[in-house]
Short mmCIF file of C-alpha atoms in Angstrom, two decimals:
data_model
loop_
_atom_site.label_atom_id
_atom_site.label_comp_id
_atom_site.label_asym_id
_atom_site.label_seq_id
_atom_site.Cartn_x
_atom_site.Cartn_y
_atom_site.Cartn_z
CA MET A 143 80.44 38.07 -34.79
CA TYR A 144 76.99 38.91 -33.46
CA VAL A 145 76.59 41.66 -30.91
CA ALA A 146 73.22 42.11 -29.28
CA VAL A 147 72.40 45.76 -28.88
CA LYS A 148 69.62 46.95 -26.64
CA GLY A 149 68.04 50.34 -26.73
CA GLY A 150 65.81 52.48 -28.83
CA GLU A 151 62.59 51.50 -27.05
CA LYS A 152 61.71 55.10 -26.35
CA ALA A 153 62.59 56.10 -29.90
CA ILE A 154 60.40 53.32 -31.34
CA LYS A 155 57.43 54.29 -29.18
CA SER A 156 57.78 57.86 -30.30
CA SER A 157 58.17 56.80 -33.94
CA LEU A 158 54.89 54.88 -33.83
CA LYS A 159 53.21 57.92 -32.31
CA LEU A 160 54.55 60.11 -35.10
CA LEU A 161 53.24 57.65 -37.67
CA GLU A 162 49.77 57.79 -36.14
CA LYS A 163 49.99 61.58 -35.91
CA LYS A 164 50.80 61.74 -39.63
CA ARG A 165 47.35 60.30 -40.31
CA LYS A 166 45.58 63.05 -38.40
CA GLU A 167 47.94 65.98 -38.65
CA THR A 168 45.33 68.76 -38.77
CA GLY A 169 42.35 66.91 -37.31
CA THR A 170 40.39 66.28 -40.53
CA LYS A 171 37.40 63.92 -40.40
CA SER A 172 38.22 60.24 -40.14
CA ILE A 173 37.47 58.36 -43.40
CA GLU A 174 34.78 55.73 -43.02
CA ILE A 175 35.48 52.22 -44.26
CA ASN A 176 32.43 52.42 -46.53
CA GLN A 177 33.74 55.62 -48.09
CA ILE A 178 37.01 53.90 -48.96
CA LYS A 179 35.12 50.87 -50.28
CA GLU A 180 32.96 52.94 -52.61
CA GLN A 181 35.07 55.94 -53.50
CA LEU A 182 38.47 54.22 -53.71
CA SER A 183 37.12 50.94 -55.07
CA PHE A 184 39.99 50.36 -57.49
CA ALA A 185 42.50 50.57 -54.65
CA VAL A 186 40.35 48.19 -52.61
CA ASP A 187 40.22 45.74 -55.51
CA ARG A 188 43.96 45.88 -56.02
CA VAL A 189 44.56 45.05 -52.36
CA ILE A 190 42.19 42.03 -52.33
CA ASN A 191 44.06 40.60 -55.32
CA GLU A 192 47.60 41.04 -54.13
CA GLY A 193 46.60 40.38 -50.53
CA SER A 194 45.01 37.23 -51.99
CA LEU A 195 41.95 37.53 -49.74
CA TYR A 196 38.56 38.59 -51.05
CA ASP A 197 37.16 40.80 -48.30
CA LYS A 198 36.51 44.36 -49.38
CA ASP A 199 35.84 45.62 -45.82
CA LEU A 200 39.19 44.36 -44.59
CA SER A 201 40.90 45.68 -47.69
CA ALA A 202 39.45 49.15 -47.01
CA LEU A 203 40.51 48.89 -43.38
CA ALA A 204 44.03 47.94 -44.45
CA ILE A 205 44.18 50.91 -46.82
CA LYS A 206 43.06 53.23 -44.03
CA GLN A 207 45.54 51.77 -41.54
CA SER A 208 48.41 51.88 -44.03
CA GLN A 209 47.51 55.47 -44.88
CA GLY A 210 47.17 54.60 -48.54
CA ASP A 211 50.44 52.66 -48.87
CA LEU A 212 48.94 49.83 -50.90
CA VAL A 213 51.92 47.48 -50.60
CA GLU A 214 51.71 47.90 -46.83
CA ALA A 215 47.93 47.29 -46.99
CA ILE A 216 48.54 44.11 -49.00
CA PHE A 217 51.02 42.99 -46.34
CA LEU A 218 48.42 43.60 -43.60
CA LEU A 219 45.81 41.55 -45.45
CA ARG A 220 48.25 38.70 -46.09
CA ALA A 221 49.19 38.66 -42.41
CA TYR A 222 45.52 38.50 -41.38
CA ARG A 223 44.90 35.69 -43.88
CA THR A 224 47.41 33.45 -42.14
CA THR A 225 45.28 33.55 -38.97
CA LEU A 226 42.25 32.02 -40.68
CA GLU A 227 41.33 28.37 -40.62
CA ARG A 228 40.56 27.17 -44.14
CA TYR A 229 37.05 25.71 -44.19
CA ALA A 230 36.69 24.78 -47.81
CA TYR A 231 37.74 24.87 -51.45
CA SER A 232 35.21 26.24 -53.89
CA THR A 233 33.96 24.55 -57.00
CA ALA A 234 35.90 26.14 -59.87
CA ILE A 235 34.02 29.30 -60.82
CA ASP A 236 32.14 29.29 -64.10
CA THR A 237 32.89 32.62 -65.75
CA SER A 238 30.31 31.98 -68.49
CA LYS A 239 27.59 32.38 -65.84
CA ILE A 240 28.30 35.98 -65.01
CA ILE A 241 26.10 38.94 -64.16
CA ILE A 242 27.75 41.25 -66.63
CA LYS A 243 28.99 44.73 -65.75
CA ARG A 244 31.37 45.15 -68.67
CA ARG A 245 32.18 43.01 -71.68
CA ILE A 246 34.14 43.95 -74.77
CA SER A 247 36.01 42.27 -77.58
CA ALA A 248 38.73 43.91 -79.66
CA SER A 249 38.77 41.04 -82.16
CA PHE A 250 35.13 40.85 -83.21
CA LYS A 251 32.80 43.81 -83.56
CA ASP A 252 29.48 42.00 -83.61
CA ILE A 253 29.26 39.56 -80.73
CA PRO A 254 26.06 38.00 -79.37
CA GLY A 255 25.03 40.07 -76.37
CA GLY A 256 26.95 43.03 -77.77
CA GLN A 257 29.82 45.16 -76.58
CA ILE A 258 29.00 46.51 -73.14
CA LEU A 259 31.22 49.33 -71.98
CA GLY A 260 30.14 49.45 -68.34
CA PRO A 261 31.99 51.76 -65.96
CA THR A 262 35.34 52.59 -67.56
CA PHE A 263 37.88 55.40 -67.68
CA ASP A 264 38.53 54.58 -71.35
CA TYR A 265 36.33 57.33 -72.74
CA SER A 266 36.92 59.93 -70.05
CA HIS A 267 38.93 63.00 -71.09
CA ARG A 268 41.59 62.46 -68.47
CA LEU A 269 41.31 66.06 -67.40
CA LEU A 270 41.30 66.84 -63.71
CA ASP A 271 37.77 67.44 -62.50
CA PHE A 272 38.12 70.42 -60.19
CA SER A 273 34.51 70.17 -59.08
CA LEU A 274 35.57 67.20 -56.96
CA MET A 275 37.76 69.56 -54.92
CA LYS A 276 34.68 70.63 -52.99
CA GLU A 277 32.05 68.01 -53.55
CA ASP A 278 29.62 68.37 -50.67
CA GLU A 279 27.41 65.34 -50.83
CA ILE A 280 27.25 62.34 -53.02
CA ASN A 281 23.80 61.62 -54.39
CA SER A 282 23.07 57.97 -54.87
CA TYR A 283 21.58 56.89 -58.17
CA GLU A 284 17.95 55.99 -57.56
CA ASN A 285 17.07 55.13 -61.12
CA ILE A 286 16.02 51.53 -60.68
CA ASN A 287 14.96 49.37 -63.58
CA ASN A 288 14.45 45.79 -62.49
CA GLN A 289 12.41 44.57 -65.45
CA GLU A 290 13.47 41.23 -66.88
CA PRO A 291 16.33 42.08 -69.30
CA LYS A 292 16.03 41.04 -72.94
CA ASN A 293 19.33 39.25 -72.77
CA LYS A 294 21.26 37.77 -69.86
CA GLU A 295 23.52 35.42 -71.84
CA PHE A 296 26.99 36.36 -72.94
CA PRO A 297 28.55 33.39 -74.72
CA SER A 298 32.33 33.20 -74.80
CA VAL A 299 33.66 35.14 -77.78
CA ILE A 300 36.67 32.92 -78.41
CA ASP A 301 34.38 29.93 -78.96
CA TYR A 302 33.94 31.22 -82.53
CA LEU A 303 37.57 30.48 -83.23
CA ASN A 304 37.31 27.20 -81.35
CA ASN A 305 34.61 26.09 -83.76
CA GLU A 306 36.96 26.49 -86.70
CA ASN A 307 39.87 24.80 -84.90
CA LEU A 308 41.83 28.00 -85.39
CA LEU A 309 42.41 28.29 -81.67
CA GLU A 310 44.35 26.13 -79.32
CA GLN A 311 42.05 24.11 -77.02
CA GLU A 312 42.33 23.97 -73.26
CA ILE A 313 43.53 20.53 -72.27
CA ASN A 314 41.64 18.98 -69.41
CA ASN A 315 43.92 16.67 -67.47
CA LEU A 316 41.39 16.38 -64.66
CA ASN A 317 43.82 17.53 -62.03
CA ASP A 318 41.70 17.88 -58.89
CA ASN A 319 44.52 18.93 -56.64
CA PRO A 320 46.08 22.09 -58.04
CA PHE A 321 49.28 23.64 -56.71
CA ASP A 322 48.80 25.98 -53.74
CA VAL A 323 51.55 28.52 -53.13
CA THR A 324 50.29 29.07 -49.57
CA ARG A 325 51.09 25.43 -48.76
CA ASP A 326 53.44 23.97 -51.40
CA PRO A 327 57.05 25.00 -52.01
CA MET A 328 57.81 26.57 -55.42
CA LYS A 329 58.98 24.02 -57.96
CA PHE A 330 60.47 24.26 -61.42
CA PRO A 331 59.57 23.71 -64.16
CA ALA A 332 56.36 25.24 -62.88
CA SER A 333 52.98 23.97 -63.99
CA ARG A 334 50.39 26.39 -65.30
CA ASP A 335 48.17 26.09 -62.20
CA GLN A 336 51.19 27.18 -60.14
CA TRP A 337 51.99 30.26 -62.20
CA MET A 338 48.33 31.32 -62.57
CA GLN A 339 47.95 31.47 -58.78
CA ILE A 340 51.20 33.37 -58.35
CA LEU A 341 50.29 35.83 -61.11
CA ALA A 342 46.84 36.40 -59.56
CA ARG A 343 48.52 37.59 -56.35
CA GLY A 344 51.50 39.14 -58.09
CA ASP A 345 52.36 42.83 -58.14
CA GLU A 346 50.32 44.68 -60.75
CA GLY A 347 53.17 47.03 -61.66
CA PHE A 348 55.65 44.20 -62.14
CA LEU A 349 53.24 42.24 -64.35
CA LEU A 350 52.30 45.34 -66.32
CA GLY A 351 55.98 46.10 -66.99
CA LEU A 352 56.67 42.52 -68.04
CA SER A 353 53.71 42.41 -70.42
CA TYR A 354 54.78 45.78 -71.87
CA SER A 355 58.26 44.39 -72.47
CA ALA A 356 56.77 41.46 -74.39
CA ILE A 357 54.71 43.53 -76.79
CA ARG A 358 57.65 45.93 -77.33
CA GLY A 359 59.78 43.08 -78.63
CA PHE A 360 61.18 41.39 -75.53
CA GLY A 361 58.59 38.63 -75.74
CA SER A 362 57.98 35.25 -77.27
CA LYS A 363 57.61 36.55 -80.83
CA GLY A 364 57.39 40.28 -80.39
CA THR A 365 53.93 40.15 -81.86
CA HIS A 366 50.75 42.05 -81.19
CA PRO A 367 48.21 40.05 -79.20
CA PHE A 368 44.46 40.63 -79.57
CA VAL A 369 41.87 40.91 -76.84
CA GLY A 370 39.43 38.11 -77.59
CA GLU A 371 37.22 39.14 -74.71
CA ILE A 372 37.31 41.09 -71.48
CA LYS A 373 34.59 40.57 -68.90
CA TYR A 374 33.87 42.16 -65.55
CA GLY A 375 30.93 41.13 -63.43
CA ILE A 376 29.55 39.03 -60.59
CA VAL A 377 29.78 35.25 -60.24
CA ASP A 378 28.34 32.84 -57.67
CA ILE A 379 30.66 30.83 -55.45
CA PHE A 380 29.75 27.22 -54.67
CA ILE A 381 31.02 24.64 -52.21
CA SER A 382 30.04 21.04 -51.42
CA PRO A 383 30.28 20.62 -47.64
CA ASP A 384 30.68 17.00 -46.51
CA GLU A 385 27.95 17.39 -43.87
CA LEU A 386 25.37 18.41 -46.48
CA GLY A 387 26.39 16.12 -49.31
CA PHE A 388 25.29 18.54 -52.03
CA GLU A 389 26.54 21.74 -53.62
CA ILE A 390 25.42 25.08 -52.22
CA CYS A 391 25.92 28.71 -53.16
CA ILE A 392 27.67 30.69 -50.41
CA GLY A 393 27.57 34.16 -51.95
CA GLU A 394 28.94 36.07 -54.88
CA ILE A 395 32.12 37.89 -55.85
CA GLU A 396 33.25 40.26 -58.57
CA ILE A 397 35.82 39.13 -61.10
CA SER A 398 37.63 40.45 -64.18
CA GLU A 399 38.62 38.06 -66.96
CA CYS A 400 40.73 38.50 -70.08
CA GLN A 401 41.06 36.09 -72.99
CA MET A 402 44.07 37.15 -75.07
CA ILE A 403 44.69 35.69 -78.53
CA ASP A 404 48.26 35.38 -79.77
CA GLN A 405 49.92 33.99 -82.87
CA PHE A 406 51.80 30.73 -83.18
CA GLU A 407 53.76 29.66 -86.23
CA GLY A 408 53.08 26.00 -85.70
CA ASN A 409 55.58 23.18 -85.46
CA LYS A 410 56.09 19.61 -86.67
CA ASN A 411 52.95 18.41 -84.89
CA THR A 412 50.68 21.43 -85.07
CA PRO A 413 49.75 23.63 -88.04
CA PRO A 414 49.78 27.40 -87.47
CA GLN A 415 46.99 28.48 -85.14
CA PHE A 416 46.10 31.03 -82.51
CA THR A 417 47.23 30.43 -78.96
CA ARG A 418 45.67 31.77 -75.81
CA GLY A 419 46.73 33.71 -72.77
CA TYR A 420 44.36 33.89 -69.83
CA GLY A 421 44.02 36.40 -67.02
CA LEU A 422 41.63 36.36 -64.09
CA THR A 423 41.47 38.62 -61.05
CA PHE A 424 39.21 39.38 -58.11
CA GLY A 425 37.16 42.57 -58.37
CA TYR A 426 37.42 45.13 -61.15
CA ASN A 427 40.99 44.86 -62.28
CA GLU A 428 40.99 44.87 -66.04
CA ARG A 429 44.53 46.18 -66.54
CA LYS A 430 45.96 43.43 -64.38
CA SER A 431 43.86 40.69 -65.97
CA MET A 432 45.25 41.81 -69.36
CA ALA A 433 48.83 41.84 -68.05
CA ILE A 434 48.39 38.35 -66.57
CA SER A 435 47.06 37.02 -69.88
CA ILE A 436 50.19 38.24 -71.71
CA VAL A 437 52.54 36.83 -69.06
CA ASP A 438 50.58 33.54 -69.10
CA ARG A 439 51.09 33.24 -72.87
CA ALA A 440 54.82 34.00 -72.55
CA LEU A 441 55.27 31.40 -69.80
CA LYS A 442 53.67 28.84 -72.11
CA SER A 443 56.53 29.41 -74.63
CA GLU A 444 58.49 26.38 -73.53
CA GLY A 445 55.48 24.13 -74.11
CA TYR A 446 55.29 25.34 -77.73
CA GLY A 447 58.98 24.65 -78.25
CA GLU A 448 59.71 28.37 -78.60
CA GLU A 449 63.17 29.66 -77.77
CA ILE A 450 63.41 31.12 -74.25
CA LYS A 451 65.28 34.39 -74.68
CA PHE A 452 63.50 37.04 -72.67
CA PRO A 453 62.80 37.68 -68.98
CA ILE A 454 59.02 37.28 -69.38
CA GLN A 455 59.48 33.73 -70.70
CA ASP A 456 61.75 32.74 -67.82
CA GLN A 457 59.64 30.99 -65.17
CA GLU A 458 62.07 31.52 -62.31
CA PHE A 459 62.57 35.18 -63.16
CA VAL A 460 58.83 35.88 -63.30
CA LEU A 461 57.55 33.69 -60.48
CA TYR A 462 60.27 34.46 -57.92
CA HIS A 463 59.92 38.21 -58.37
CA ALA A 464 56.20 38.82 -58.88
CA ASP A 465 55.24 38.86 -55.21
CA ASN A 466 55.45 42.35 -53.77
CA VAL A 467 55.24 41.26 -50.13
CA GLU A 468 58.37 39.17 -50.61
CA ALA A 469 60.02 41.77 -52.81
CA GLN A 470 59.44 44.66 -50.43
CA GLY A 471 60.55 42.50 -47.51
CA PHE A 472 63.86 41.70 -49.11
CA VAL A 473 64.57 45.14 -50.52
CA THR A 474 63.61 47.03 -47.38
CA HIS A 475 65.42 44.68 -45.00
CA LEU A 476 68.51 46.54 -46.17
CA LYS A 477 67.56 49.44 -43.91
CA LEU A 478 67.74 47.28 -40.79
CA PRO A 479 70.93 47.50 -38.71
CA HIS A 480 73.83 45.85 -40.54
CA TYR A 481 76.45 47.51 -38.31
CA VAL A 482 78.54 44.40 -37.78
CA ASP A 483 78.32 43.20 -41.39
CA PHE A 484 79.36 46.61 -42.55
CA GLN A 485 82.21 46.76 -40.00
CA GLY A 486 83.51 43.52 -41.54
CA GLU A 487 83.35 44.98 -45.06
CA LEU A 488 85.08 48.13 -43.83
CA ASN A 489 87.96 46.15 -42.32
CA LEU A 490 88.35 44.11 -45.50
CA ILE A 491 88.49 47.16 -47.77
CA ARG A 492 91.01 48.85 -45.45
CA LYS A 493 93.17 45.72 -45.44
CA LEU A 494 93.07 45.34 -49.26
CA ARG A 495 93.85 49.01 -49.79
CA ASN A 496 96.72 48.90 -47.34
CA GLU A 497 98.24 45.87 -49.05
CA ILE A 498 98.04 47.51 -52.47
CA LEU A 499 99.22 50.93 -51.33
CA GLN A 500 102.12 49.47 -49.33
CA GLY A 501 103.02 47.18 -52.22
CA LYS A 502 103.28 50.22 -54.51
CA LYS A 503 105.66 51.92 -52.07
CA LEU A 504 107.95 48.88 -52.16
CA MET B 502 3.35 28.50 -54.75
CA SER B 503 6.41 26.66 -55.98
CA GLU B 504 8.24 24.22 -53.75
CA ILE B 505 11.69 25.32 -52.60
CA GLN B 506 14.50 22.77 -52.44
CA ARG B 507 16.98 23.03 -49.56
CA LYS B 508 19.84 23.73 -51.96
CA ASP B 509 17.87 26.67 -53.33
CA TRP B 510 16.86 28.25 -50.04
CA ILE B 511 20.44 28.02 -48.80
CA SER B 512 21.48 29.86 -51.95
CA ILE B 513 18.80 32.51 -51.43
CA LEU B 514 19.78 32.99 -47.78
CA SER B 515 23.44 33.37 -48.80
CA LYS B 516 22.56 36.43 -50.89
CA THR B 517 20.17 38.03 -48.42
CA GLU B 518 21.01 40.89 -46.12
CA THR B 519 21.05 40.51 -42.33
CA ILE B 520 17.99 42.69 -41.75
CA ASP B 521 15.84 40.64 -44.13
CA LEU B 522 16.91 37.38 -42.49
CA LYS B 523 16.06 38.83 -39.08
CA ASN B 524 12.64 39.94 -40.32
CA CYS B 525 11.80 36.43 -41.51
CA ILE B 526 12.50 34.96 -38.06
CA GLU B 527 10.56 37.71 -36.33
CA ASN B 528 7.60 37.46 -38.70
CA ILE B 529 6.93 33.86 -37.74
CA ASN B 530 7.39 34.68 -34.05
CA TYR B 531 10.02 32.04 -33.50
CA THR B 532 11.16 32.73 -29.96
CA LYS B 533 12.28 29.30 -28.80
CA ASP B 534 15.85 28.67 -27.83
CA TYR B 535 18.21 27.01 -30.20
CA LYS B 536 21.60 25.59 -29.43
CA ILE B 537 24.70 26.76 -31.21
CA ILE B 538 26.66 23.71 -32.30
CA TYR B 539 29.44 25.58 -34.08
CA GLY B 540 30.52 29.19 -34.44
CA PRO B 541 29.60 31.49 -35.89
CA ASN B 542 33.29 31.54 -36.75
CA VAL B 543 35.26 33.29 -39.45
CA GLY B 544 37.60 31.20 -41.57
CA SER B 545 38.60 31.17 -45.20
CA ILE B 546 37.77 29.46 -48.43
CA MET B 547 40.17 28.92 -51.33
CA ILE B 548 38.40 30.07 -54.48
CA ARG B 549 39.21 28.05 -57.57
CA ALA B 550 39.00 29.02 -61.21
CA ARG B 551 39.79 27.20 -64.47
CA LEU B 552 42.89 27.54 -66.64
CA GLY B 553 41.88 29.44 -69.76
CA GLY B 554 38.34 29.69 -68.37
CA ASN B 555 37.39 26.08 -69.12
CA GLY B 556 40.47 23.93 -68.42
CA ASP B 557 41.80 22.36 -65.23
CA PRO B 558 41.12 24.02 -61.88
CA TYR B 559 43.67 26.28 -60.17
CA ASN B 560 43.71 28.24 -56.92
CA LEU B 561 42.82 31.87 -57.59
CA GLY B 562 42.92 33.21 -54.03
CA GLU B 563 41.08 33.05 -50.75
CA ALA B 564 38.00 34.78 -49.36
CA THR B 565 36.69 35.15 -45.83
CA LEU B 566 33.94 32.71 -44.95
CA THR B 567 31.69 32.53 -41.88
CA LYS B 568 30.33 29.19 -40.74
CA CYS B 569 27.54 28.52 -38.26
CA VAL B 570 25.69 25.38 -37.18
CA ILE B 571 22.68 25.47 -34.87
CA LYS B 572 20.16 22.96 -33.50
CA LEU B 573 16.51 23.82 -32.85
CA GLU B 574 14.67 22.63 -29.74
CA GLU B 575 12.72 20.42 -32.12
CA GLY B 576 16.01 18.73 -33.01
CA THR B 577 16.58 20.00 -36.55
CA THR B 578 20.11 21.10 -37.45
CA GLY B 579 20.69 24.17 -39.61
CA TYR B 580 23.88 25.15 -41.44
CA SER B 581 25.19 28.30 -42.98
CA TYR B 582 28.32 29.16 -44.92
CA HIS B 583 28.55 32.77 -46.02
CA LEU B 584 31.25 34.74 -47.78
CA GLY B 585 32.41 37.59 -45.56
CA ARG B 586 32.62 38.02 -41.82
CA ASP B 587 29.06 38.81 -40.75
CA LYS B 588 28.53 36.44 -37.81
CA ILE B 589 25.03 37.65 -36.98
CA ARG B 590 23.93 37.10 -40.55
CA ALA B 591 25.41 33.59 -40.57
CA GLU B 592 23.57 32.73 -37.35
CA TYR B 593 20.19 33.93 -38.69
CA ALA B 594 20.75 31.99 -41.90
CA ALA B 595 21.55 28.79 -39.98
CA VAL B 596 18.36 29.22 -37.91
CA LEU B 597 16.30 29.75 -41.06
CA ASP B 598 17.89 26.70 -42.73
CA ALA B 599 16.78 24.61 -39.74
CA LEU B 600 13.29 26.12 -39.64
CA MET B 601 12.77 25.52 -43.35
CA GLN B 602 13.43 21.80 -42.82
CA ASP B 603 10.55 21.65 -40.36
CA ASN B 604 7.24 21.27 -42.27
CA ASN B 605 5.37 23.44 -39.81
CA TYR B 606 7.70 26.41 -40.18
CA TYR B 607 8.29 25.78 -43.88
CA SER B 608 4.68 26.57 -44.71
CA LYS B 609 4.94 29.86 -42.82
CA LEU B 610 8.27 30.84 -44.35
CA GLN B 611 7.80 29.67 -47.94
CA SER B 612 6.30 32.86 -49.33
CA MET B 613 8.82 35.05 -47.49
CA ILE B 614 11.73 33.08 -48.93
CA LEU B 615 10.22 33.35 -52.40
CA ASP B 616 9.96 37.11 -51.88
CA LEU B 617 13.65 37.18 -51.01
CA LYS B 618 14.38 35.27 -54.19
CA ASP B 619 12.38 37.82 -56.13
CA LYS B 620 14.33 40.63 -54.49
CA ILE B 621 17.64 39.01 -55.53
CA ASN B 622 16.41 38.54 -59.11
CA LYS B 623 15.31 42.15 -59.32
CA LYS B 624 18.67 43.34 -58.06
CA GLU B 625 20.43 41.22 -60.70
CA ASN B 626 18.07 42.49 -63.40
CA HIS B 627 18.84 46.03 -62.36
CA ILE B 628 22.60 45.47 -62.72
CA ILE B 629 22.20 43.85 -66.16
CA ASN B 630 19.84 46.61 -67.36
CA GLU B 631 22.29 49.22 -66.17
CA SER B 632 25.11 47.45 -68.03
CA ASN B 633 22.99 47.10 -71.17
CA SER B 634 22.45 50.85 -71.17
CA SER B 635 26.13 51.11 -72.15
CA LYS B 636 25.84 48.66 -75.02
CA VAL B 637 27.43 49.93 -78.22
CA ASP B 638 25.18 50.39 -81.25
CA PHE B 639 27.49 50.22 -84.24
CA PHE B 640 26.44 51.83 -87.45
CA THR B 641 28.28 51.44 -90.71
CA LEU B 642 28.76 54.18 -93.25
CA VAL B 643 28.46 52.95 -96.82
CA ARG B 644 30.87 54.72 -99.12
CA GLY B 645 30.83 54.88 -102.89
CA ASP B 646 28.08 53.61 -105.18
CA GLY B 647 28.41 50.07 -103.86
#
């Protein structure tokens, strides 16, 4: 039975007003979009990834509008994305041609180009900095050194292992038409291009938890993976428009990349070797790129003939639950009126109880 | 002065700020009317990456992209595709792309475009130098008599 109920218009109007009022309760200064972009850059970068739209201004706007609820901000960005006409597909980005901002390897100490720490919380003391409580003005760093650097090249670290055949090679099947979750329905078994796109836009917390489970023993082998290389920096984006007939650069974006090295015992066809997990994100998102690389490796289990025992290896479990826009939609729909459904449940329980209780009396 | 290929000036324009593009047009006193053929409109581009960094392509996620096509009075057509949503910037870039194809304007703009290229290089150098300042110098302690 479906009963249409009208009403609540006044209440809804007032609710929206209260929501807006919450943002400016005591009349503090409005935050500028640029302030969010610079001073909350990690939040901005998280939202462009899970919103799956690289636009830092819109991400900052979404964070402001959602009052810092990042899942809500991601939802806003996703909704905006659907209004855009898609003009082009880029040439696949070449992460070896990167303007480096950070680059480290946990597997090799001495790497050509060196270990470059860049901006990281890793070596901070993790003590609250109370001076930020009343920071008046932010001075920009004027120290400019634009001399030609001694070194601009940062060759891929894992190529060392490649040279010795100790590392699994990427197989190039020349697939020019990769899966696109915004247009194609999910299919199983999923191909790697499918899961890499879904992981890139997946919830960081969910992927972090999954990757943690794997290295605690609920993973393919319960082993300890090694960071071959982590990179963060700027890459050019290229397209080849039909009307021009040649490839052009259309701007640049920031990316974070993680090459994870994992063990493999070998099988009938392959001697023991290292296998790879790969993680790539928009912006500066090192933690997520690491989590993706571990989940990527676990999802490859089936291809190696490994036993599928744990959630992280289960394609349907991972891919159907990684998206936080879908997840929050389904979980929070429970708060919408279910009066009639619940009335039905209530009647059923009453009836069952009555039957049992009356039966006992007899 | 080195010749600039169209592919290269489009790349330079794509990394140049609105104000610098505007200055180029103003510096050569180009005041004629041009016709807007398309846009400037905001759409999206699907950015692709490679599995494992060097394998098959996959779809990483989208980015906003602004497209503009203009036609000069002289008849030359200029294009621009820029990441982001800056419509004014895209329009200036399309005008400059058209002007650069015209030999007369090319000779006036050439040095300015090369300056813009220099500015981009210097900005990149600055980022790399800044990064290199956080490069780790390992030193090894030798223990025992060796």
